[in-house]
Amino acid sequence: MSKLALPDEIRTRHGAKAPLLAIAGGVLLVVSGLLSWSYDERILDDISVRFFPLGIQIFAMALGITAIVLGVLLLRRPPWLSPARGLRVMGVTSVIFVVWVLASIAYLADGLVNANEGVWVALVGALLMAAAGFLSPEVDLDVRTWPRLSSTLEIVVIIVLMSVVLFVTAYTLGIEDGVVFAAFLMALIGVAGGLLGSGFGGYLGFVGANNRRVLLLAAFVVAFLFPFTQDGSDANMSIATQILIFAATALGLNIVVGLAGLLDLGYIAFLGTGAYVGAMLSQSAFATIDVKPPFFVVMLIGMVVASIFGLIIGTPTLRVSGDYLAIVTLGFGEIFRLAMFNLDGNNGPELTNGPNGIPAIPDLNFFGYDFGQVHTLFGIPLGRFSNYYFLLLLLIAFVILIFVRLNDSRIGRGWVAIREDERAAEAMGVNVFGLKLLAFAVGASLAGLAGTIKAHQDTSVSPDQYIFLESAFLLAAVVLGGMGTVVGVLVGATILKLLPEKLREVNDYRLLVFGLLLVVMMRFRPEGLIASKRRQLEFHEDDEELSEIVQSQHLQEAK
């Protein structure tokens, strides 16, 4: 957002007013939450009530409180924070948030005449906040001045942060109205962007780097506790399981694209390979193979078969690169889908039942634990999708372990060298072709593993599930979240899977929305939402502040 800042002379002349404007804007947003926003109580979960904030009114108050905090910090100007950056992000987002609500009221209630005083007060507050952000003078962050906390306090910070993540996730999935959901996302982006952009993000990253094991453990504890917040809701848990499958597959693609730099547009075929292996070896009455091994064996078979497909497609095609490789992998994805149509016993061997696919795949049963039954734990009912959710958590943990270990190994460094400059890597003795082939095989095997579970979770497999569009979304998750990172890909996969489920009103335009989102990302944050420091430096070579942060982290790791 700094590229949109006002000239230095204007900020210098009016910068003293910025803290007052931020505080005033925040107060107006807080007050707006206590006022009525709409004349019609039937829309937007009833925001017509005064002095009893609900939904959107609470979102506005959260933005206001954050603006007041940043305004106070502007007055104190601590050297380890830059509230100006956060205010710009939050100011622009708040204006968009209020305009969105105004447009929604006008559309749902037939005219702006039904917009009450609260929304107009909020609009003034948002404009004042945006003005404060653009008038605020820049403060260069100095990582050496960050306050140091004791190890115990840092762990407390991590626990509180993870608790907030759990609450926000549960609340997000509980929002049914698409317009309210979009407004919540805007407010969440505003608050998070305001705090993280002000320097708190860098500090939290510093705390997390000091306590990586604690952070990882806390993240998995939060993920484990999530089903207990849903009160047996199958709808939300179904979304959660789809996100985990999508994320596990995207992490496999991240090895191919994010680490090795190989553009694969047919990756969904490897997920389909694992799914068909799981379906053909299942207890379904429509399964085409009589052998019924235990599911753990099926998972291994799915991994091996998918990796063999990766080797088959990789061996003749990895001698090309760039656009040619993308075209070849795109063709492989389509060949897989058409092959599944033709392996119906008429045009080829009877393996897939053609376009009918393999339905009625039974639920998994591990040592008497039926995944299709409701189980009660700690007095909370856990339905079918919750059972698969816990299994998929183990899958995600395994995939993350494989990714991290490979990334930190000589193989991972070789992949990065190939991605940066293939010829230079080859000149330095890197086995370019062998490492490329290994990237394809490992990425394909992880997708195949996820596919074997997906077949049972979906209870059916058909060729129409594995089209090019799904490969495009997987690639978009990697690019959007941040290539070469774990957390970034998880965030990207969550966004691309959650938004279509919650914004079904605009589902027909999702390709347009995602396209615009990627264009904006390429313009303002090409390295992704949560990028590695290496890729940030690639896109921002002149950023001295970022260089200092990277050097500080390297020194901390060395100690």
XYZ file of C-alpha atoms in Angstrom:
559
model
C 0.000 0.000 0.000
C 3.016 2.295 0.328
C 2.946 2.932 -3.408
C -0.372 4.692 -2.918
C 0.992 7.053 -0.265
C 0.843 10.824 -0.608
C 3.957 12.868 -1.422
C 6.384 13.404 1.459
C 5.783 17.159 1.690
C 2.042 16.666 2.221
C 2.611 14.017 4.889
C 5.165 16.235 6.627
C 2.800 19.237 6.652
C -0.283 17.360 7.859
C 1.263 14.331 9.582
C 0.610 15.722 13.073
C -3.125 15.445 12.398
C -2.938 11.760 11.518
C -3.174 10.328 15.072
C -6.191 12.519 15.859
C -7.879 11.531 12.608
C -7.237 7.839 13.314
C -8.620 8.081 16.839
C -11.624 10.111 15.663
C -12.333 7.628 12.876
C -12.059 4.745 15.304
C -14.439 6.388 17.780
C -16.997 6.976 15.017
C -16.799 3.337 13.953
C -17.292 2.187 17.541
C -20.258 4.540 17.944
C -21.725 3.339 14.633
C -21.918 -0.155 16.060
C -24.355 1.117 18.677
C -26.610 2.729 16.061
C -29.078 1.315 13.566
C -27.694 0.522 10.113
C -30.857 -0.452 8.253
C -34.553 0.322 8.361
C -35.368 -3.255 7.324
C -34.784 -5.793 10.101
C -35.143 -8.733 7.682
C -31.786 -8.258 5.959
C -28.178 -8.861 7.030
C -29.161 -10.677 10.218
C -31.060 -7.645 11.586
C -28.786 -4.620 11.934
C -31.694 -2.291 12.637
C -31.436 -2.513 16.445
C -29.790 0.299 18.413
C -27.524 -0.236 21.430
C -27.464 -3.998 20.838
C -24.766 -4.613 18.204
C -24.985 -7.725 16.067
C -22.945 -9.095 13.188
C -21.849 -6.269 10.902
C -22.165 -3.720 13.712
C -19.685 -5.738 15.797
C -17.325 -5.937 12.814
C -17.345 -2.143 12.543
C -16.624 -1.796 16.255
C -13.651 -4.159 15.939
C -12.252 -1.999 13.142
C -12.811 1.096 15.280
C -11.062 -0.299 18.347
C -8.069 -1.321 16.230
C -7.931 2.161 14.683
C -7.918 3.770 18.134
C -5.040 1.514 19.218
C -3.017 2.371 16.111
C -3.818 6.066 16.550
C -2.466 6.001 20.100
C 0.654 4.204 18.873
C 1.089 6.926 16.258
C 1.303 9.471 19.069
C 3.977 7.467 20.879
C 5.784 6.416 17.658
C 7.659 3.348 19.020
C 10.681 2.530 16.824
C 9.669 -1.106 16.434
C 6.246 -0.316 14.956
C 5.010 1.515 11.869
C 1.284 2.219 12.462
C 1.104 4.267 9.251
C 1.306 1.167 7.090
C -1.332 -0.630 9.110
C -3.665 2.358 9.038
C -3.460 2.560 5.255
C -4.414 -1.076 4.853
C -7.172 -0.841 7.448
C -8.457 2.517 6.196
C -8.869 1.334 2.608
C -10.382 -1.964 3.752
C -12.802 -0.178 6.099
C -14.042 2.084 3.304
C -14.604 -0.964 1.084
C -16.356 -2.707 3.998
C -18.802 0.159 4.579
C -19.436 0.682 0.856
C -20.148 -3.050 0.530
C -22.696 -2.880 3.333
C -24.289 0.238 1.815
C -24.570 -1.450 -1.580
C -26.016 -4.568 0.034
C -28.642 -2.542 1.908
C -29.565 -0.693 -1.273
C -29.906 -3.978 -3.181
C -31.662 -6.079 -0.537
C -33.943 -3.341 0.830
C -34.671 -1.570 -2.478
C -32.824 1.702 -2.078
C -30.412 3.697 0.078
C -33.396 5.284 1.772
C -33.423 2.197 3.999
C -29.892 2.879 5.252
C -30.027 4.352 8.740
C -27.631 6.670 10.530
C -25.187 3.976 11.703
C -23.836 3.139 8.264
C -23.276 6.807 7.386
C -21.425 7.418 10.651
C -19.300 4.344 9.869
C -18.537 5.703 6.384
C -17.263 8.984 7.829
C -15.163 7.074 10.361
C -13.673 4.842 7.658
C -12.785 7.864 5.496
C -11.095 9.570 8.454
C -9.145 6.395 9.153
C -8.012 6.130 5.526
C -6.970 9.797 5.554
C -4.958 9.191 8.737
C -3.150 6.309 7.096
C -2.154 8.282 4.020
C -1.141 11.349 6.061
C 0.950 9.350 8.527
C 4.721 9.681 8.114
C 6.699 6.520 7.513
C 8.683 5.012 10.381
C 11.594 2.739 9.512
C 11.381 -0.428 11.525
C 14.452 -1.521 13.419
C 14.302 -5.197 14.352
C 17.035 -4.687 16.953
C 14.653 -2.567 19.028
C 11.916 -5.186 19.272
C 11.086 -5.796 22.949
C 12.224 -9.176 24.186
C 9.913 -11.353 26.253
C 10.729 -14.293 28.461
C 10.234 -17.778 27.031
C 7.139 -18.262 29.177
C 5.507 -15.062 27.942
C 6.327 -15.944 24.332
C 4.584 -19.293 24.790
C 1.593 -17.477 26.309
C 1.498 -15.203 23.246
C 1.433 -18.269 20.983
C -1.357 -19.903 23.009
C -3.476 -16.735 22.927
C -2.879 -16.338 19.196
C -3.886 -19.941 18.474
C -7.003 -19.542 20.639
C -8.001 -16.496 18.605
C -7.438 -18.482 15.407
C -9.686 -21.279 16.680
C -12.460 -18.849 17.662
C -12.283 -16.942 14.373
C -12.328 -20.165 12.338
C -15.364 -21.528 14.191
C -17.172 -18.188 13.899
C -16.375 -17.916 10.183
C -17.850 -21.286 9.330
C -20.931 -20.470 11.402
C -21.904 -17.498 9.198
C -24.666 -18.551 6.813
C -25.489 -15.286 5.008
C -23.115 -14.763 2.067
C -23.228 -10.957 2.276
C -22.465 -11.003 6.011
C -19.690 -13.525 5.375
C -18.084 -11.216 2.804
C -18.384 -8.271 5.207
C -16.762 -10.321 7.954
C -13.858 -11.228 5.674
C -13.326 -7.548 4.837
C -13.355 -6.595 8.517
C -11.024 -9.481 9.348
C -8.610 -8.441 6.590
C -8.788 -4.874 7.877
C -8.021 -5.753 11.497
C -5.366 -8.354 10.653
C -3.817 -6.178 7.953
C -3.774 -3.176 10.290
C -1.993 -5.049 13.069
C 0.344 -7.109 10.917
C 1.178 -4.192 8.642
C 2.097 -2.061 11.653
C 4.881 -4.430 12.634
C 3.113 -6.884 14.899
C 3.353 -9.462 12.105
C 7.133 -9.271 12.108
C 7.208 -9.536 15.881
C 4.907 -12.572 15.896
C 7.134 -14.153 13.265
C 10.117 -13.484 15.521
C 8.337 -15.112 18.481
C 7.305 -18.071 16.333
C 10.879 -18.545 15.085
C 12.061 -18.721 18.700
C 9.416 -21.338 19.591
C 8.888 -23.379 16.440
C 8.058 -26.628 18.177
C 5.611 -24.955 20.538
C 3.983 -23.123 17.612
C 3.668 -26.337 15.601
C 2.214 -28.225 18.573
C -0.244 -25.402 19.324
C -1.357 -25.313 15.680
C -2.153 -29.024 15.653
C -3.913 -28.824 19.018
C -6.123 -26.047 17.629
C -6.796 -28.111 14.504
C -7.657 -31.131 16.670
C -10.055 -29.101 18.827
C -11.879 -27.578 15.860
C -14.533 -30.364 15.472
C -15.485 -29.905 19.130
C -16.556 -26.324 18.354
C -19.023 -27.395 15.661
C -21.557 -29.251 17.844
C -21.803 -32.121 15.376
C -22.407 -29.889 12.325
C -21.844 -32.111 9.279
C -22.084 -29.167 6.878
C -19.109 -27.297 8.324
C -17.081 -30.439 8.889
C -17.679 -31.454 5.270
C -16.141 -28.150 4.193
C -13.233 -28.716 6.578
C -12.478 -32.170 5.176
C -12.578 -30.874 1.608
C -10.142 -28.129 2.598
C -7.736 -30.643 4.135
C -7.768 -32.882 1.056
C -7.261 -29.867 -1.180
C -4.456 -28.566 1.057
C -2.645 -31.917 1.173
C -2.768 -32.136 -2.625
C -1.619 -28.524 -2.987
C 1.358 -29.224 -0.711
C 2.371 -32.039 -3.043
C 2.101 -29.657 -5.991
C 4.152 -27.165 -3.989
C 7.118 -29.547 -4.243
C 6.839 -29.563 -8.033
C 6.063 -25.871 -8.547
C 7.229 -24.104 -5.400
C 10.543 -25.880 -4.871
C 11.560 -27.282 -8.272
C 9.883 -24.555 -10.344
C 8.164 -27.006 -12.738
C 4.816 -25.732 -14.003
C 2.366 -28.660 -13.821
C -1.142 -28.038 -15.161
C -2.337 -31.648 -14.955
C -1.594 -32.396 -11.315
C -5.200 -33.279 -10.513
C -4.657 -36.516 -12.448
C -2.411 -37.841 -9.657
C -5.144 -37.198 -7.087
C -7.551 -39.020 -9.393
C -5.135 -41.932 -9.716
C -5.095 -42.437 -5.965
C -8.872 -42.069 -5.771
C -9.471 -44.699 -8.464
C -7.008 -47.078 -6.812
C -8.875 -46.633 -3.513
C -12.236 -47.155 -5.236
C -11.213 -50.217 -7.271
C -9.753 -51.932 -4.203
C -12.646 -50.981 -1.899
C -15.560 -53.094 -0.689
C -17.946 -51.341 -3.089
C -20.283 -53.625 -5.047
C -19.208 -51.729 -8.167
C -15.468 -52.203 -7.574
C -13.795 -53.879 -10.545
C -10.921 -55.643 -8.765
C -11.654 -58.641 -6.544
C -8.607 -58.197 -4.325
C -9.545 -56.344 -1.102
C -6.391 -55.551 0.874
C -6.428 -53.545 4.135
C -6.740 -49.814 3.656
C -3.186 -49.138 4.837
C -1.975 -51.334 1.983
C -4.327 -49.525 -0.394
C -2.777 -46.206 0.632
C 0.700 -47.515 -0.204
C -0.517 -48.893 -3.527
C -2.128 -45.545 -4.345
C 1.150 -43.746 -3.601
C 3.187 -46.180 -5.710
C 0.811 -46.142 -8.688
C 0.613 -42.330 -8.660
C 4.408 -42.034 -8.441
C 4.766 -44.451 -11.365
C 2.435 -42.214 -13.373
C 4.635 -39.289 -12.337
C 7.708 -41.098 -13.633
C 5.947 -42.073 -16.855
C 4.883 -38.511 -17.611
C 8.119 -37.040 -16.316
C 10.704 -39.160 -18.110
C 9.939 -38.036 -21.686
C 8.700 -34.532 -20.900
C 11.056 -33.092 -18.301
C 13.670 -32.419 -20.947
C 11.479 -29.482 -21.929
C 10.690 -26.582 -19.644
C 8.565 -23.489 -19.232
C 5.519 -23.185 -21.451
C 6.238 -26.475 -23.235
C 6.221 -28.394 -19.947
C 2.944 -26.716 -18.969
C 1.336 -27.771 -22.274
C 2.531 -31.364 -21.930
C 1.277 -31.712 -18.344
C -2.029 -30.143 -19.348
C -2.340 -32.808 -22.033
C -1.557 -35.539 -19.502
C -4.367 -34.345 -17.266
C -6.854 -34.541 -20.108
C -5.521 -37.937 -21.229
C -6.092 -39.284 -17.717
C -9.688 -38.035 -17.635
C -10.476 -39.485 -21.071
C -8.784 -42.774 -20.166
C -11.057 -43.086 -17.137
C -14.028 -42.645 -19.476
C -12.817 -45.410 -21.804
C -11.759 -48.082 -19.294
C -15.349 -49.352 -19.150
C -15.042 -52.858 -20.590
C -16.105 -51.785 -24.072
C -13.353 -49.444 -25.249
C -10.732 -50.944 -22.928
C -10.303 -53.087 -19.818
C -13.120 -52.960 -17.300
C -11.519 -50.969 -14.510
C -13.348 -47.672 -13.973
C -16.954 -48.301 -15.162
C -16.490 -45.444 -17.632
C -18.502 -42.258 -17.093
C -20.563 -43.934 -14.357
C -17.543 -44.187 -12.122
C -17.456 -46.305 -8.969
C -20.253 -45.361 -6.512
C -21.312 -46.771 -3.135
C -17.790 -46.826 -1.701
C -18.224 -47.843 1.954
C -16.816 -45.864 4.854
C -13.501 -46.863 6.352
C -13.382 -49.144 9.340
C -10.207 -49.247 11.412
C -10.169 -52.037 13.992
C -13.918 -51.749 14.568
C -13.993 -47.936 14.459
C -16.583 -47.189 11.775
C -16.011 -43.802 10.167
C -19.636 -43.686 9.057
C -21.043 -43.775 12.580
C -21.494 -40.946 15.092
C -19.101 -41.245 18.020
C -19.298 -39.262 21.245
C -16.113 -37.887 22.785
C -16.120 -35.706 25.901
C -19.903 -35.521 25.566
C -19.723 -34.003 22.068
C -21.075 -35.978 19.076
C -18.589 -36.412 16.232
C -20.203 -37.310 12.933
C -18.904 -38.982 9.794
C -16.987 -35.972 8.478
C -15.367 -35.369 11.866
C -13.975 -38.903 11.755
C -12.448 -38.296 8.341
C -11.215 -34.901 9.536
C -9.001 -36.505 12.200
C -7.601 -38.964 9.662
C -6.879 -36.123 7.242
C -5.095 -34.225 10.024
C -2.672 -37.139 10.259
C -2.297 -37.014 6.483
C -1.526 -33.281 6.576
C 1.034 -33.847 9.336
C 2.722 -36.540 7.248
C 2.766 -34.401 4.091
C 4.147 -31.396 5.996
C 6.865 -33.590 7.526
C 7.886 -34.872 4.083
C 7.863 -31.363 2.627
C 9.889 -29.777 5.430
C 12.470 -32.552 5.545
C 12.953 -32.444 1.770
C 13.093 -28.643 1.757
C 15.874 -28.620 4.376
C 17.893 -31.361 2.678
C 20.422 -31.345 -0.164
C 17.596 -32.439 -2.446
C 15.568 -29.377 -1.524
C 18.518 -27.066 -2.106
C 19.039 -28.744 -5.463
C 15.401 -28.115 -6.389
C 15.713 -24.463 -5.430
C 18.886 -24.156 -7.495
C 17.067 -25.644 -10.504
C 14.182 -23.241 -10.007
C 16.475 -20.224 -9.856
C 18.750 -21.100 -12.786
C 18.693 -24.552 -14.310
C 21.852 -24.130 -16.380
C 23.839 -22.701 -13.496
C 22.703 -25.595 -11.287
C 23.768 -28.133 -13.909
C 27.134 -26.404 -14.254
C 27.629 -26.758 -10.494
C 27.125 -30.514 -10.677
C 23.439 -30.760 -9.775
C 21.696 -33.769 -11.357
C 18.990 -31.640 -12.942
C 17.027 -34.352 -14.743
C 17.148 -36.774 -11.800
C 15.955 -34.157 -9.301
C 13.177 -33.034 -11.638
C 12.013 -36.619 -11.973
C 12.168 -37.074 -8.203
C 10.056 -33.931 -7.688
C 7.386 -35.290 -10.028
C 7.415 -38.720 -8.373
C 7.257 -37.417 -4.771
C 4.591 -34.821 -5.567
C 2.502 -37.419 -7.416
C 2.805 -39.955 -4.581
C 1.509 -37.460 -2.004
C -1.450 -36.609 -4.231
C -2.155 -40.316 -4.727
C -2.122 -40.845 -0.962
C -4.685 -38.073 -0.499
C -6.786 -39.553 -3.302
C -7.210 -42.919 -1.575
C -8.826 -41.191 1.404
C -10.853 -38.861 -0.800
C -12.518 -41.844 -2.526
C -13.973 -43.091 0.760
C -14.822 -39.641 2.061
C -16.745 -38.785 -1.152
C -18.242 -42.341 -1.366
C -17.882 -42.235 -5.174
C -15.366 -41.587 -7.926
C -16.090 -40.374 -11.462
C -13.980 -38.822 -14.251
C -15.836 -35.487 -14.053
C -14.257 -34.801 -10.649
C -10.777 -34.475 -12.147
C -10.943 -31.774 -14.762
C -8.381 -29.129 -15.720
C -10.160 -26.487 -13.650
C -9.246 -28.367 -10.450
C -5.575 -28.355 -11.459
C -5.826 -24.613 -12.056
C -7.266 -24.077 -8.577
C -4.495 -26.164 -7.016
C -1.903 -24.043 -8.803
C -3.741 -20.881 -7.747
C -3.625 -22.028 -4.097
C 0.165 -22.425 -4.308
C 0.688 -19.062 -6.032
C -1.800 -17.184 -3.856
C -0.531 -18.560 -0.563
C 3.187 -18.399 -1.322
C 5.262 -20.844 -3.347
C 7.717 -22.916 -1.368
C 6.006 -22.415 2.011
C 3.781 -24.643 4.123
C 1.622 -22.094 5.927
C 1.109 -20.064 2.749
C -0.210 -23.031 0.785
C -2.513 -24.009 3.663
C -3.910 -20.459 3.716
C -4.290 -20.366 -0.077
C -6.052 -23.730 -0.152
C -8.406 -22.646 2.638
C -9.326 -19.434 0.822
C -9.976 -21.116 -2.527
C -12.083 -23.887 -0.999
C -13.959 -21.875 1.620
C -15.045 -18.888 -0.474
C -17.055 -20.880 -3.068
C -18.841 -22.731 -0.262
C -19.830 -19.570 1.603
C -20.434 -17.288 -1.397
C -22.706 -19.513 -3.442
C -24.581 -16.420 -4.664
C -21.616 -15.543 -6.877
C -20.543 -19.120 -7.622
C -21.127 -18.592 -11.350
C -18.565 -15.796 -11.284
C -15.926 -17.516 -9.179
C -13.469 -17.747 -12.070
C -13.785 -13.998 -12.600
C -13.309 -13.336 -8.869
C -10.278 -15.616 -8.623
C -8.789 -14.089 -11.768
C -9.143 -10.580 -10.370
C -7.698 -11.763 -7.049
C -4.613 -13.169 -8.760
C -4.165 -9.993 -10.819
C -4.271 -7.895 -7.639
C -1.821 -10.275 -5.954
C 0.602 -10.103 -8.869
C 0.466 -6.323 -8.701
C 0.804 -5.696 -4.975
C 2.220 -8.937 -3.470
C 3.677 -11.211 -6.159
C 5.463 -13.371 -3.592
C 2.126 -14.568 -2.133
C 0.215 -13.925 1.064
C 2.701 -15.732 3.304
C 5.957 -15.939 1.391
C 9.379 -17.192 2.348
C 11.968 -14.499 3.040
C 13.990 -15.749 0.078
C 11.160 -15.094 -2.359
C 10.385 -11.746 -0.743
C 13.934 -10.633 -1.421
C 13.622 -11.849 -5.018
C 10.689 -9.508 -5.583
C 11.890 -6.679 -3.317
C 15.642 -6.543 -3.782
C 15.880 -2.928 -2.582
C 14.009 -3.518 0.677
C 16.714 -2.857 3.280
C 14.287 -3.460 6.129
C 13.499 -6.951 4.852
C 17.195 -7.667 4.460
C 17.765 -6.731 8.092
C 14.924 -9.020 9.188
C 16.392 -11.925 7.208
C 19.854 -11.305 8.653
C 18.398 -11.122 12.179
C 16.595 -14.411 11.726
C 19.738 -16.080 10.371
C 21.710 -14.870 13.394
C 18.983 -16.109 15.739
C 19.002 -19.535 14.068
C 22.805 -19.643 14.297
C 22.628 -19.003 18.039
